[in-house]
GROMACS .gro file of C-alpha atoms in nm:
model
  119
    1MET     CA    1  -1.581   3.624  -2.373
    2THR     CA    2  -1.472   3.801  -2.044
    3SER     CA    3  -1.689   3.537  -1.811
    4GLY     CA    4  -1.516   3.269  -2.007
    5LEU     CA    5  -1.180   3.384  -1.915
    6ALA     CA    6  -1.262   3.429  -1.541
    7PHE     CA    7  -1.405   3.085  -1.540
    8ASP     CA    8  -1.071   2.947  -1.683
    9TYR     CA    9  -0.851   3.142  -1.455
   10PHE     CA   10  -1.089   3.021  -1.133
   11PHE     CA   11  -0.990   2.665  -1.258
   12ILE     CA   12  -0.635   2.727  -1.316
   13VAL     CA   13  -0.595   2.870  -0.958
   14LEU     CA   14  -0.803   2.595  -0.796
   15SER     CA   15  -0.580   2.329  -0.959
   16PHE     CA   16  -0.274   2.490  -0.843
   17THR     CA   17  -0.436   2.547  -0.479
   18PHE     CA   18  -0.528   2.176  -0.460
   19PHE     CA   19  -0.198   2.054  -0.595
   20GLY     CA   20  -0.002   2.271  -0.350
   21MET     CA   21  -0.238   2.136  -0.069
   22LEU     CA   22  -0.151   1.770  -0.194
   23THR     CA   23   0.219   1.826  -0.218
   24LEU     CA   24   0.196   1.961   0.179
   25TYR     CA   25   0.013   1.659   0.273
   26ALA     CA   26   0.250   1.437   0.101
   27LEU     CA   27   0.538   1.608   0.258
   28ARG     CA   28   0.360   1.581   0.598
   29THR     CA   29   0.313   1.195   0.556
   30TYR     CA   30   0.668   1.144   0.456
   31LEU     CA   31   0.784   1.326   0.782
   32PHE     CA   32   0.544   1.098   0.968
   33PHE     CA   33   0.717   0.802   0.789
   34LYS     CA   34   1.065   0.948   0.772
   35ASP     CA   35   1.241   0.680   1.007
   36SER     CA   36   1.083   0.400   0.810
   37SER     CA   37   1.189   0.191   0.502
   38LEU     CA   38   0.877   0.393   0.329
   39ALA     CA   39   1.031   0.730   0.360
   40HIS     CA   40   1.250   0.712   0.036
   41HIS     CA   41   0.940   0.633  -0.164
   42LEU     CA   42   0.712   0.893   0.002
   43LYS     CA   43   0.994   1.147  -0.079
   44ILE     CA   44   0.978   1.058  -0.444
   45ILE     CA   45   0.599   1.081  -0.463
   46ALA     CA   46   0.627   1.415  -0.292
   47LEU     CA   47   0.878   1.558  -0.499
   48GLY     CA   48   0.653   1.438  -0.831
   49LEU     CA   49   0.367   1.626  -0.644
   50ALA     CA   50   0.586   1.924  -0.612
   51ILE     CA   51   0.661   1.916  -0.965
   52PHE     CA   52   0.327   1.917  -1.046
   53SER     CA   53   0.240   2.213  -0.846
   54ILE     CA   54   0.514   2.408  -1.031
   55ALA     CA   55   0.379   2.311  -1.364
   56LYS     CA   56   0.031   2.447  -1.237
   57LEU     CA   57   0.199   2.780  -1.117
   58MET     CA   58   0.367   2.786  -1.452
   59ALA     CA   59   0.018   2.742  -1.609
   60MET     CA   60  -0.135   3.012  -1.429
   61LEU     CA   61   0.143   3.248  -1.495
   62ASN     CA   62   0.118   3.155  -1.861
   63TYR     CA   63  -0.247   3.246  -1.830
   64MET     CA   64  -0.194   3.566  -1.619
   65PHE     CA   65   0.097   3.740  -1.810
   66GLY     CA   66   0.107   3.544  -2.145
   67ALA     CA   67   0.450   3.413  -2.105
   68GLY     CA   68   0.381   3.187  -2.381
   69TYR     CA   69   0.563   2.851  -2.256
   70PRO     CA   70   0.306   2.576  -2.288
   71TYR     CA   71   0.586   2.329  -2.355
   72VAL     CA   72   0.741   2.399  -2.041
   73VAL     CA   73   0.417   2.319  -1.847
   74ASN     CA   74   0.372   1.978  -2.040
   75ILE     CA   75   0.732   1.891  -1.994
   76LEU     CA   76   0.709   1.930  -1.612
   77GLU     CA   77   0.375   1.750  -1.603
   78ILE     CA   78   0.533   1.458  -1.785
   79LEU     CA   79   0.824   1.443  -1.554
   80ALA     CA   80   0.602   1.479  -1.245
   81ALA     CA   81   0.380   1.187  -1.360
   82MET     CA   82   0.705   1.004  -1.427
   83ALA     CA   83   0.826   1.068  -1.073
   84ILE     CA   84   0.503   0.961  -0.904
   85LEU     CA   85   0.458   0.648  -1.104
   86PHE     CA   86   0.815   0.537  -1.030
   87GLY     CA   87   0.764   0.630  -0.651
   88ILE     CA   88   0.427   0.414  -0.656
   89ILE     CA   89   0.581   0.135  -0.835
   90ASP     CA   90   0.875   0.128  -0.578
   91PHE     CA   91   0.655   0.154  -0.277
   92ARG     CA   92   0.452  -0.128  -0.401
   93LYS     CA   93   0.752  -0.339  -0.404
   94GLU     CA   94   0.869  -0.232  -0.070
   95PHE     CA   95   0.517  -0.274   0.060
   96LEU     CA   96   0.493  -0.648  -0.068
   97ARG     CA   97   0.852  -0.711   0.067
   98PHE     CA   98   0.799  -0.589   0.407
   99LYS     CA   99   0.503  -0.801   0.484
  100TRP     CA  100   0.283  -0.533   0.661
  101LEU     CA  101   0.001  -0.730   0.743
  102LYS     CA  102   0.195  -1.031   0.895
  103GLU     CA  103   0.357  -0.772   1.102
  104ILE     CA  104   0.033  -0.612   1.220
  105GLN     CA  105  -0.116  -0.955   1.309
  106ASP     CA  106   0.201  -1.054   1.523
  107GLN     CA  107   0.156  -0.716   1.700
  108ILE     CA  108  -0.227  -0.781   1.752
  109ASP     CA  109  -0.133  -1.129   1.875
  110ALA     CA  110   0.132  -1.008   2.126
  111GLU     CA  111  -0.121  -0.748   2.251
  112LYS     CA  112  -0.384  -1.014   2.323
  113LYS     CA  113  -0.137  -1.262   2.507
  114ARG     CA  114  -0.066  -0.939   2.739
  115TRP     CA  115  -0.398  -0.862   2.790
  116LYS     CA  116  -0.457  -1.236   2.904
  117ALA     CA  117  -0.165  -1.234   3.119
  118ALA     CA  118  -0.255  -0.917   3.276
  119LYS     CA  119  -0.628  -1.058   3.386
   0.00000   0.00000   0.00000
């Protein structure tokens, strides 16, 4: 029975660690795009991941100290999933509206013309 508890605790800590790392990376991505039109959507996604991290922390505290708030964890996970879903749907709309591929192709064409003119 003791080995099962240690195994469960290992996965709870691992889950909290990975969601924390994912949240930090999402915030780093947001900071990279903070001056673009995608910043708002990335902020919503990072917020959802932060809520997931808090839910994993609550699950870890429930396991360690027996606080007994499993419904809080479930509610936080649902809120996090809703925030991430909203951020991704909104991001997709912005991505399709902004015409990223055409803009990138225009930059490539302009760079090719500049290189031909320089020769």
